[in-house]
Coordinates of C-alpha atoms and ligand atoms in Angstrom, one line a residue:
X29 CA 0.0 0.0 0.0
X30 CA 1.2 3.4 -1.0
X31 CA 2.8 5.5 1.6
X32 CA 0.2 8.0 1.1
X33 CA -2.7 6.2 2.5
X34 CA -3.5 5.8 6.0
X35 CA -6.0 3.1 7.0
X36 CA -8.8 4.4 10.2
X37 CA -11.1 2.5 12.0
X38 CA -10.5 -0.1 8.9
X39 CA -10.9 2.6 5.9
X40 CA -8.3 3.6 3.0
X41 CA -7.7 7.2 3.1
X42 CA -5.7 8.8 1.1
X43 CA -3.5 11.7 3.0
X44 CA -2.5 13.8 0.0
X45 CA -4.5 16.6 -1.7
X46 CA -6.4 15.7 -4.8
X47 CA -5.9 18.9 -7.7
X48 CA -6.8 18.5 -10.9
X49 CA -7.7 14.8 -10.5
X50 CA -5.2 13.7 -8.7
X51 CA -2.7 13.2 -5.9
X52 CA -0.6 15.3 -5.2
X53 CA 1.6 15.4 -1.9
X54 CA 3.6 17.9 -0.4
X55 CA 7.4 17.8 0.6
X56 CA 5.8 18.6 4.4
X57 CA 3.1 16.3 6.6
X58 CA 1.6 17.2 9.4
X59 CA 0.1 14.7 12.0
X60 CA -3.4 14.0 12.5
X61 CA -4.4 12.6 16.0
X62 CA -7.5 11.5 16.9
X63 CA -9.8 12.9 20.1
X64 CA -10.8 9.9 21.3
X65 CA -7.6 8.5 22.6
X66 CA -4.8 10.4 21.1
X67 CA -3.5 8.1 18.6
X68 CA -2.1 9.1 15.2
X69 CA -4.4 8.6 12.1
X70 CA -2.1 9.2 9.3
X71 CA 1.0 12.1 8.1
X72 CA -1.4 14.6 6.1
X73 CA 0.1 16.6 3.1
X74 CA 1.3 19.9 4.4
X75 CA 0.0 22.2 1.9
X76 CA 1.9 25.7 1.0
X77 CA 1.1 28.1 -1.6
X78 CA 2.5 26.2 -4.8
X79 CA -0.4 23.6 -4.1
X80 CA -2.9 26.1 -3.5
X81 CA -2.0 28.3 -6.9
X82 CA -2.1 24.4 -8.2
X83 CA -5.6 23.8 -7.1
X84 CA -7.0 27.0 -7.9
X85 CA -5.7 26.8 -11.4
X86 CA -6.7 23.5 -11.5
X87 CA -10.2 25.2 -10.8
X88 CA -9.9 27.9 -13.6
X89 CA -9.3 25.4 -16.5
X90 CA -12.1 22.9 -15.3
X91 CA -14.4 26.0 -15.0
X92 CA -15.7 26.8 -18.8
X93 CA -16.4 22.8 -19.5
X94 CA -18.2 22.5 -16.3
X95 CA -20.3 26.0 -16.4
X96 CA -20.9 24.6 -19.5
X97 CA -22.7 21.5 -18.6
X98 CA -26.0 21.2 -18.9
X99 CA -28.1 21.6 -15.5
X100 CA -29.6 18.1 -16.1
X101 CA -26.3 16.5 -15.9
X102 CA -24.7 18.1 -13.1
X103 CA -27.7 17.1 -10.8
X104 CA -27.3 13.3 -12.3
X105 CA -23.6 13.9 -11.3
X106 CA -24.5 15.3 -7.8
X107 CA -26.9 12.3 -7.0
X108 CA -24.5 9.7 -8.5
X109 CA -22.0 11.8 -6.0
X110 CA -24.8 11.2 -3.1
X111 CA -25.4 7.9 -4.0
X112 CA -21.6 7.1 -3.2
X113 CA -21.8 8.8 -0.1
X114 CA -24.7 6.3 1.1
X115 CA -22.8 4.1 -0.4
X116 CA -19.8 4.4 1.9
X117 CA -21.6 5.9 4.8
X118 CA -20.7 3.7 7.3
X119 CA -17.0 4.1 6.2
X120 CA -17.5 7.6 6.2
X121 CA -19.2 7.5 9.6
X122 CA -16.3 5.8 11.4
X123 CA -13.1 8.0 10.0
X124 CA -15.2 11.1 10.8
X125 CA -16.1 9.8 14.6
X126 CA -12.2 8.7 14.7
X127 CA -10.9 12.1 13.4
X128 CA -13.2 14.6 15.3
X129 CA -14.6 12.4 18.5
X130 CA -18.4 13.2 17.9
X131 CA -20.8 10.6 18.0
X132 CA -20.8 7.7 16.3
X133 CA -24.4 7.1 16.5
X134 CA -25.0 10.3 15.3
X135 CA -22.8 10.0 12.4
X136 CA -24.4 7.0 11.3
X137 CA -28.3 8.3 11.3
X138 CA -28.1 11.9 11.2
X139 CA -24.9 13.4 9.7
X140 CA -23.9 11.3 6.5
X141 CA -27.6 11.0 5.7
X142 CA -27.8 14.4 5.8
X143 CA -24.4 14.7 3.7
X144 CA -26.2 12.6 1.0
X145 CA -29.1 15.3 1.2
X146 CA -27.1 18.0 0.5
X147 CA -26.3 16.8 -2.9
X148 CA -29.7 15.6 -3.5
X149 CA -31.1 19.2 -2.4
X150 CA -29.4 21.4 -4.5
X151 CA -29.1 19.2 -7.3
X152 CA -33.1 18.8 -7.5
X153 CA -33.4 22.6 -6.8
X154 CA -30.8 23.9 -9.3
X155 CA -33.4 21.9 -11.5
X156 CA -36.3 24.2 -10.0
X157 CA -33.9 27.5 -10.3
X158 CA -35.9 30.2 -12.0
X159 CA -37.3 33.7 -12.0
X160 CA -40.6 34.8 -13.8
X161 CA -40.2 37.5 -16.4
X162 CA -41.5 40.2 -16.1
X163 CA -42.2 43.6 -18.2
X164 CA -40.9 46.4 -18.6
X165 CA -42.9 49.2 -21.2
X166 CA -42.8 46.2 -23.2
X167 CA -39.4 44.9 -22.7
X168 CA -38.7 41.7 -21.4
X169 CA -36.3 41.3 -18.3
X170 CA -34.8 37.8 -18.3
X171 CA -32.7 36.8 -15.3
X172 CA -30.3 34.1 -15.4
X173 CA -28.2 32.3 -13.0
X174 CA -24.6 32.2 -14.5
X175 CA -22.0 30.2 -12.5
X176 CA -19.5 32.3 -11.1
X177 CA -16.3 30.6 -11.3
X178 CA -13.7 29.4 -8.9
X179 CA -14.8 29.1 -5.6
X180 CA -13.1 28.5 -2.0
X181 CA -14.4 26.9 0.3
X182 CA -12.8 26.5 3.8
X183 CA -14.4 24.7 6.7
X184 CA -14.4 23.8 10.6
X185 CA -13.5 20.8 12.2
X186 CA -16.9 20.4 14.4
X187 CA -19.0 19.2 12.0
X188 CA -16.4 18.4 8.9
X189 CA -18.1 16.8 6.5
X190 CA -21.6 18.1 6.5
X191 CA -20.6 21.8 6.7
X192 CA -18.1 21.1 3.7
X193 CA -20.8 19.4 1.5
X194 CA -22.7 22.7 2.5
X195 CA -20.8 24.7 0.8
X196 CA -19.5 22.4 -2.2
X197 CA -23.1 20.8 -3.4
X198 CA -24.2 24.4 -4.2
X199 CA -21.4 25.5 -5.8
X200 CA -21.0 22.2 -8.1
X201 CA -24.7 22.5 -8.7
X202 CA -24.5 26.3 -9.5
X203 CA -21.8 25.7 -12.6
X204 CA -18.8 26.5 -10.3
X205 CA -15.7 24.8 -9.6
X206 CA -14.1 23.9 -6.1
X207 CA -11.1 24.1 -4.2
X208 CA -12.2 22.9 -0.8
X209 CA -10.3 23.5 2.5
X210 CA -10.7 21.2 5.5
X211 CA -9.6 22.4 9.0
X212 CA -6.3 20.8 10.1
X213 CA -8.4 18.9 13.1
X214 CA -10.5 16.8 11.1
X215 CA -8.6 16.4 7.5
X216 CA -9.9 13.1 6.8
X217 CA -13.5 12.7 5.4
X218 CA -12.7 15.3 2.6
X219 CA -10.1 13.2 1.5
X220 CA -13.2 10.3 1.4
X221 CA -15.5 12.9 -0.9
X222 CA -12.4 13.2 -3.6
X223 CA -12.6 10.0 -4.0
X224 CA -16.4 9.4 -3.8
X225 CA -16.7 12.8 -6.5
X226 CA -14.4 11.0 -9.3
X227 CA -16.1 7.5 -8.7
X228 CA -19.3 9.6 -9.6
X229 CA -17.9 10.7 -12.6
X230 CA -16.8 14.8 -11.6
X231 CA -14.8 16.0 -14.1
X232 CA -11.1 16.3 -13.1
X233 CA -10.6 19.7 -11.5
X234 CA -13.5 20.7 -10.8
X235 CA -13.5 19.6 -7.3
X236 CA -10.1 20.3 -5.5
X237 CA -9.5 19.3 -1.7
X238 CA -6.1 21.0 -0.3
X239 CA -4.8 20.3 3.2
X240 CA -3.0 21.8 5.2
X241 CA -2.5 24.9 8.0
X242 CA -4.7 28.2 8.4
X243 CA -3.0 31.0 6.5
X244 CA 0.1 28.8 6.0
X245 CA -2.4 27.5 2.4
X246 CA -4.9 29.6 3.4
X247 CA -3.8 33.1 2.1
X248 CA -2.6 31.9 -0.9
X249 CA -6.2 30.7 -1.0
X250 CA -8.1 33.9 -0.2
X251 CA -5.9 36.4 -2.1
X252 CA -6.1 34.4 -5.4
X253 CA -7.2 37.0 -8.3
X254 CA -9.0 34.1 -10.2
X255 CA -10.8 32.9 -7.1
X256 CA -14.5 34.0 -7.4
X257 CA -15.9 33.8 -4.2
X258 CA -15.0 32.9 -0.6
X259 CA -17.4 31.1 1.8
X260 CA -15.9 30.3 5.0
X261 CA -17.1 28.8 8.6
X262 CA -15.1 29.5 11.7
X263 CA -14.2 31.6 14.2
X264 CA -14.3 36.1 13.7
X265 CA -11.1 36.2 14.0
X266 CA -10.0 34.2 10.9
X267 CA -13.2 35.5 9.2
X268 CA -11.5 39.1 9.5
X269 CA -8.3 37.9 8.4
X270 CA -9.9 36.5 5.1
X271 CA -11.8 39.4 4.5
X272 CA -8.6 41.4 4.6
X273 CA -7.0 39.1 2.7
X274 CA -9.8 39.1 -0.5
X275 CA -10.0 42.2 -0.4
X276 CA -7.6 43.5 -2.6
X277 CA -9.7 41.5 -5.4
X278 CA -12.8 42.5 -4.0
X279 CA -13.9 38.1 -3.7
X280 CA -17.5 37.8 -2.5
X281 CA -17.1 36.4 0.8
X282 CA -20.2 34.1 2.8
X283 CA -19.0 34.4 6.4
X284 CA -20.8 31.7 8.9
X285 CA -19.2 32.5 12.0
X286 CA -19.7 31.8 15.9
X287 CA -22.5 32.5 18.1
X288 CA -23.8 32.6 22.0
X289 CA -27.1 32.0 21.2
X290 CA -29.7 32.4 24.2
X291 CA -32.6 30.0 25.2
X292 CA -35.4 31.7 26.7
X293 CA -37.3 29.4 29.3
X294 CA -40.7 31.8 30.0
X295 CA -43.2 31.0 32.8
X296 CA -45.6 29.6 30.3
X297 CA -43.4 27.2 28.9
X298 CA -43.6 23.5 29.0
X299 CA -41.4 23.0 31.3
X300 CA -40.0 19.8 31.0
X301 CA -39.5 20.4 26.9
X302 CA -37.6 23.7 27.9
X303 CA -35.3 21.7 30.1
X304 CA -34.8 18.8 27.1
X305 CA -34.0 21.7 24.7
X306 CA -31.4 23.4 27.2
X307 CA -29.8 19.6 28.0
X308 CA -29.7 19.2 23.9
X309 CA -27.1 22.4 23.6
X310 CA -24.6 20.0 25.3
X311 CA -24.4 18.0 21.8
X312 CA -21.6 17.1 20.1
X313 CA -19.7 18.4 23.1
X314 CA -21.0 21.7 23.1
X315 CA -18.7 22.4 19.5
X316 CA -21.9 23.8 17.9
X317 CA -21.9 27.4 16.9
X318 CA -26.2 27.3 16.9
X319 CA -25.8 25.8 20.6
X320 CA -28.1 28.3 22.9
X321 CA -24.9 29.0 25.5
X322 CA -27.0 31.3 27.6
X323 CA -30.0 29.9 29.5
X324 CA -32.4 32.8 30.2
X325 CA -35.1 31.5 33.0
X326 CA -38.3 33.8 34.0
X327 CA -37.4 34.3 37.8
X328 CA -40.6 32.7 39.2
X329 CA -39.6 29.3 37.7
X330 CA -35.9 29.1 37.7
X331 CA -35.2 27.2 40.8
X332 CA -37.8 24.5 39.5
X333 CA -36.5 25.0 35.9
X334 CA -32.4 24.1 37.5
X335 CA -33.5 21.3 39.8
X336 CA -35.0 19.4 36.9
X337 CA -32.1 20.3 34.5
X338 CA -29.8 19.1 37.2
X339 CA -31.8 15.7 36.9
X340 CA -31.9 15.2 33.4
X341 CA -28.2 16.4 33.3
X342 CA -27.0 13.8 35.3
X343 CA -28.4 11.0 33.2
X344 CA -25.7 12.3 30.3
X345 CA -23.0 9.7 29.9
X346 CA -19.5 11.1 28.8
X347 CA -17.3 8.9 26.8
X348 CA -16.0 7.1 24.5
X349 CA -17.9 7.8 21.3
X350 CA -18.1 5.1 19.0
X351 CA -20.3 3.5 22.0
X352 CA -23.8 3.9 21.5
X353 CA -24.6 4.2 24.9
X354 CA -22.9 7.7 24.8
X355 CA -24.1 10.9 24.8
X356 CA -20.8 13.5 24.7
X357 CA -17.8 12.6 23.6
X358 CA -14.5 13.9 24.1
X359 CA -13.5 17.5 22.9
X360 CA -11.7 17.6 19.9
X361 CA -8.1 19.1 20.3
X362 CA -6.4 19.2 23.9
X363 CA -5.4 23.0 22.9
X364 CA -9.6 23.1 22.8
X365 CA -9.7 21.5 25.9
X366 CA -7.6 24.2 27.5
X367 CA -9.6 26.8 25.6
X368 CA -12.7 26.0 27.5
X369 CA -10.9 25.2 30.9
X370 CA -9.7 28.9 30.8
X371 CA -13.0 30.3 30.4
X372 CA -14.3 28.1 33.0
X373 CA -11.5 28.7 35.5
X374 CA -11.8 32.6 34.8
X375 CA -15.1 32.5 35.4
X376 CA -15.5 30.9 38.8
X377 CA -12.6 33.1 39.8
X378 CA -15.0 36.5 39.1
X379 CA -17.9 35.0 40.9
X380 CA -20.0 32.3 38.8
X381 CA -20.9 29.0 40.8
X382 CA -20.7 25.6 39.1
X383 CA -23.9 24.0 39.3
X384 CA -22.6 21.3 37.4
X385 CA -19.3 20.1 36.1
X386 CA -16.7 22.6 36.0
X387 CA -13.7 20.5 35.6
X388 CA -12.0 18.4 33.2
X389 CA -12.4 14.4 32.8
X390 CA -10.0 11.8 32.5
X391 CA -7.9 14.0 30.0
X392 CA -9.8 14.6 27.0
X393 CA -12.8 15.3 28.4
X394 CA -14.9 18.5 30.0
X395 CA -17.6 17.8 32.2
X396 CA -20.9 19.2 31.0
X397 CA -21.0 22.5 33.2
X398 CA -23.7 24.9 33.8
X399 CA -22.7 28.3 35.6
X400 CA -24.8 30.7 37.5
X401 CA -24.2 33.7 39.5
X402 CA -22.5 35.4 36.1
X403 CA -22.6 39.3 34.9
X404 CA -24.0 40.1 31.7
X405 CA -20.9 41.8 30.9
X406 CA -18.7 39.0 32.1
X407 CA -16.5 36.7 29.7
X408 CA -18.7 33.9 29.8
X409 CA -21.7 35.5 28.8
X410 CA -19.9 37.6 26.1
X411 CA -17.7 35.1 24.4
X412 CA -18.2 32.0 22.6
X413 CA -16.7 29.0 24.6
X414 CA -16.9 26.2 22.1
X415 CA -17.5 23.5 24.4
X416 CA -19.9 21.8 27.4
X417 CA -20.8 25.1 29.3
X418 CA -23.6 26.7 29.8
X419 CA -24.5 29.9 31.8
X420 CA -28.0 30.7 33.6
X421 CA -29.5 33.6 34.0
X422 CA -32.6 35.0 34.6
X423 CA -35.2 38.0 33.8
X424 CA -38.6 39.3 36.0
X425 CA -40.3 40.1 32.0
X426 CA -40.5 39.9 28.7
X427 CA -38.4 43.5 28.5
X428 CA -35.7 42.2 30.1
X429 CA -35.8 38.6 28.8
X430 CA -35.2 40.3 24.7
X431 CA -32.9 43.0 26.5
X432 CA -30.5 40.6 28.0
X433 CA -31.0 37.6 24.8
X434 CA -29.7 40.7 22.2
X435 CA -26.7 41.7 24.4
X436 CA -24.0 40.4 23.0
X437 CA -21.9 41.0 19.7
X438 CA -23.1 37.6 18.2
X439 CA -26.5 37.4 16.3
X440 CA -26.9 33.5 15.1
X441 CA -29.5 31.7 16.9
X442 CA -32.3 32.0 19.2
X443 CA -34.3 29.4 20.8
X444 CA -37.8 30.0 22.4
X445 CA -39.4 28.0 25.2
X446 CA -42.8 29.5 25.7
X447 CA -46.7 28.5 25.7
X448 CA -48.0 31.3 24.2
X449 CA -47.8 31.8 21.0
X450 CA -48.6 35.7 20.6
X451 CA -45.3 36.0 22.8
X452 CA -43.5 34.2 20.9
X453 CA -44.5 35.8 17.9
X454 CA -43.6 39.5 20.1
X455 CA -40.4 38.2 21.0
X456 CA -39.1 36.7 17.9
X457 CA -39.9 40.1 16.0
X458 CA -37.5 41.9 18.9
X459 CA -34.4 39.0 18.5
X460 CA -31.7 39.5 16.3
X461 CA -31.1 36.3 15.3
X462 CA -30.6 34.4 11.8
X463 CA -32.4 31.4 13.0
X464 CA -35.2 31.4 16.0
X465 CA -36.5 28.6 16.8
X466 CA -40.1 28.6 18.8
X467 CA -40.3 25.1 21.5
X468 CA -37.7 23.1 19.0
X469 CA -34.2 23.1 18.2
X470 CA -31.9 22.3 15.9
X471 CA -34.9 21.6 12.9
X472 CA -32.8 22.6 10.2
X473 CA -34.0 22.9 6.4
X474 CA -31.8 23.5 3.3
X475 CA -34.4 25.4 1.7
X476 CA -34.7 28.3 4.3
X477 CA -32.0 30.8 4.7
X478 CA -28.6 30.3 7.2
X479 CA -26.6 32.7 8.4
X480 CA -25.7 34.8 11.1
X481 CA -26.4 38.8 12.0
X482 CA -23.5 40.9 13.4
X483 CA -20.2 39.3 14.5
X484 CA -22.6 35.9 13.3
X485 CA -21.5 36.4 9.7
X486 CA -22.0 37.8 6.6
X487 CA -24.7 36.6 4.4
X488 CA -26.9 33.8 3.9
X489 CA -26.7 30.2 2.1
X490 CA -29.9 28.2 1.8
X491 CA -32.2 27.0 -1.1
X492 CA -32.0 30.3 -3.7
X493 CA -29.9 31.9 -1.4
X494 CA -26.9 29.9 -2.2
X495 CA -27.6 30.2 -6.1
X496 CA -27.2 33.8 -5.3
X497 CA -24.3 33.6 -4.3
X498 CA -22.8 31.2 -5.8
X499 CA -23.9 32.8 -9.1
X500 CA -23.3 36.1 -10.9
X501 CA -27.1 37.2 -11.5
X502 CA -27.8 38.5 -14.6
X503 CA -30.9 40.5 -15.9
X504 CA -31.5 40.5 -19.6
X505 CA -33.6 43.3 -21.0
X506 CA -34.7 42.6 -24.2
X507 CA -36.7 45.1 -26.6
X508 CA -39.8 43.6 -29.0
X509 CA -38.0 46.4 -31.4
X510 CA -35.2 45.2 -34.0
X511 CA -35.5 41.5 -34.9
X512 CA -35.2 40.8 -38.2
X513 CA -36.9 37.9 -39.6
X514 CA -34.7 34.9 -40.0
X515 CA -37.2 32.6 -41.4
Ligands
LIG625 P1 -11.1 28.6 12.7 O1 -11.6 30.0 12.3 O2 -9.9 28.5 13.5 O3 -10.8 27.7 11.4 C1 -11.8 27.4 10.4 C2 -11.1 27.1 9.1 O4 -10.4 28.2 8.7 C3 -10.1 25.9 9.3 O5 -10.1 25.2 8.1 C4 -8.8 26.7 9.4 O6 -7.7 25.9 9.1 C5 -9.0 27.8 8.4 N1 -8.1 28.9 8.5 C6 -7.5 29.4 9.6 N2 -6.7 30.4 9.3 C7 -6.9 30.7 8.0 C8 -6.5 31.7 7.1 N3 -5.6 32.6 7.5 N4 -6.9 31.6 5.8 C9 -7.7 30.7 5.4 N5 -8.2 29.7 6.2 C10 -7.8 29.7 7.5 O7 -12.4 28.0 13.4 P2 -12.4 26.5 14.1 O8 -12.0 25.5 13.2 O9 -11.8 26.6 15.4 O10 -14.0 26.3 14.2 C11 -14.7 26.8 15.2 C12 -15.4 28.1 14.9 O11 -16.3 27.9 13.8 C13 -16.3 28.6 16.0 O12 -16.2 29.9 16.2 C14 -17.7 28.2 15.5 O13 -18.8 29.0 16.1 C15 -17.6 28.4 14.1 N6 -18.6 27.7 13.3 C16 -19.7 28.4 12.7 C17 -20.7 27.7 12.1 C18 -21.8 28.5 11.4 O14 -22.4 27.9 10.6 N7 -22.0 29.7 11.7 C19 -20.8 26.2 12.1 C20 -19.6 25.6 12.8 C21 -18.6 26.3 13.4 P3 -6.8 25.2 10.2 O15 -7.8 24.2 10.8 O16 -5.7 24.6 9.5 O17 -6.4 26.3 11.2

């Protein structure tokens, strides 16, 4: 077996990048260890700027041909793609639980299904993709969806696959071509999709995966003249380095970036389903930018409101998580785990009480923590922790309850627990939020719009909203003067 391929949890993956149909390696690796128990998955190619100028030219020439392509055939291409996915989906399941420690159960029945979807979605809707035309003085205006070019793409490591097909199934069905960028964590399943892409019959080049380190590949990536637009999921801080870095070209950027989303627990509410949406924000280890961070509880039922979370908390099992029976796993990256242990520790030393967890377990591991007694200007409350901790507080009305939910820089998520539904409908119109969701959570749809408001990001993706941007739009105005008979 070639040097270049690594084998996890019984699956060939190969470590180098794929440009222009095939692999290429780098004169650097880098190591890729796994969460769950620290052991080493495979010598990833260390991408610099020669393989990024490779891939995105490798993206340029493929672009005409595949722009070209009839609509029909890139959605048969993007199902044969999601075919291979289900295909492969346990394989794909196991190297993604191995390289980024989330569940494997979860993996199995919610995530690659999903990953399979997002082809199928936007294939079938490209398919749908049109505009009416409408009339001007009797003119006709014609608008038209005309792929946009080269595209970067560049992705987290908390939910690796699924946010990457995100991003690439919409630009593949828009016309465009691909260079996609996994986070350093969790290198592995986009390796898988290179693969699974050419066995579905992708033209060379029009899907590129480069690995490799932040800006080390990364500004080559972003500053690239024939790269046509930038969408990118991560942390504020890299998003503003990005948009420094395109701006010189002016690249249309999609920004998706954290959050510390509130859930508001109202008198009203159910209160048992308000305490199974607050205990759900501790999936996937808390490494969810929706995750509602802050708990906002109306006064008169927040003692009631902690002593049943408290239960229900206690029920979570922690470990290893390729076992069924688990509910968190481990946190992905010990440099993560110190991350949240800092925020934790600096918290309790300005005053907050741990009502649960507050520590570390067994190494690789934070206890699912919930912390009261915190300012609204504190730390906790005003930065995103990435990990199993949440903060309580609590409100006397409505006033306050919307006053405190919009105080902080971030503007992703909002999640509601109330019975009444005029209320919800008052307090939802005062959020700024992209996403609010009333008594659910997490019920995600590719058709609505995604996206965050402030410091949350820049943009939408979703249903047409990802053909636009994806696409360069283009209005034809056409006059009933001036044809000439050619009959
Ligand atoms: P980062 O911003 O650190 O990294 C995201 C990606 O950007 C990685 O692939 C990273 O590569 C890459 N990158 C880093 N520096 C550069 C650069 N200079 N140029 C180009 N690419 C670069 O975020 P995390 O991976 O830590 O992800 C966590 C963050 O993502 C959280 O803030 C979370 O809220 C957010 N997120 C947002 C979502 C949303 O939809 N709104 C969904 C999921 C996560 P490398 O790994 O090599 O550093």
């Amino acid at each position: 077996m070639s040097e270049h391929i690594t084998t996890v949890a019984g699956v060939a993956v190969d470590t180098r990048h794929w440009i222009g149909g095939e692999r290429v390696a780098s004169a650097a690796t880098f190591t890729d260890v796994s969460p769950i128990d620290g052991s080493v998955l495979g010598e990833i190619a260390r991408g610099t700027a020669a393989e990024a100028a490779a891939a995105v030219a490798a993206a340029r020439e493929a672009f005409p041909a595949w722009a070209a392509t009839p609509r029909e055939e890139r959605a048969r291409i993007l199902h044969a793609i999601a075919d291979g996915v289900e295909r492969r989906l346990e394989e794909l399941a196991v190297v993604e639980t191995a390289d980024n420690g989330a569940l494997l159960r979860s993996h199995r029945r919610g995530v690659m299904p999903r990953v399979a979807h997002n082809f199928r979605f936007f294939a079938d809707w490209l398919l749908r993709l049109d505009h009416e035309d409408f009339d001007t003085r009797g003119h006709t205006n014609h608008v038209s969806w005309d792929p946009a070019g080269p595209c970067v793409l560049i992705t987290p490591w908390n939910a690796p696959l699924m946010l990457a097909t995100w991003k690439v199934a919409p630009a593949l069905a828009a016309g465009d071509t691909v260079v996609l960028k996994p986070a350093e964590w969790s290198p592995l399943t986009a390796s898988l999709l290179a693969d699974i892409a050419a066995e579905a019959g992708l033209p060379a080049g029009v899907l590129n995966v480069v690995q490799g380190y932040g800006s080390e590949i990364g500004d080559a990536l972003t500053s690239n003249p024939d790269v046509r637009r930038i969408s990118f999921t991560g942390s504020v801080p890299t998003a503003r380095h990005i948009a420094a870095s395109a701006a010189a070209n002016l690249t249309p950027l999609s920004l998706e970036l954290g959050g510390k989303s509130p859930l508001l627990v109202f008198a009203d509410a159910d209160l048992d389903l308000a305490v199974d949406l607050a205990v759900e924000q501790y999936d996937n280890a808390g490494q969810v930018c929706l995750a509602a961070t802050r708990i906002l509880v109306e006064e008169t039922v927040a003692e009631e409101f902690t002593r049943r979370f408290v239960d229900r908390a206690s029920d979570l099992r922690q470990g290893d998580p390729r076992d069924e029976a688990t509910d968190i796993g481990p946190t992905i990256h010990p440099r993560q785990l110190e991350k949240i242990d800092g925020f934790v520790q600096r918290a309790v030393a300005a005053g907050a009480r741990a009502v649960i967890g507050g520590h570390r377990r067994d190494g690789r591991y934070f206890a699912p923590t919930l912390l009261t007694d915190v300012a609204q200007d504190s730390e906790i409350v005003q930065e995103e922790v990435f990990g199993p901790v949440l903060t309580l507080q609590t409100f006397g009305d409505e006033d306050e309850a919307v006053r405190l939910a919009n105080d902080t820089r971030f503007g992703l998520a909002a999640t509601l627990a109330t019975g009444d539904p005029e209320r919800a409908r008052r307090v939802t119109g005062q959020l700024v939020a992209g996403t609010v969701w009333v008594n659910c959570f997490f019920v995600r749809d590719l058709q609505a719009p995604f996206g965050g408001s402030r410091h949350s990001g820049v943009g939408r993706e979703g249903g047409t909203w990802s053909f636009d941007f994806y696409c360069d739009l283009k209005n034809t105005v056409t006059s009933p003067k001036g044809w000439k008979d050619h009959g």
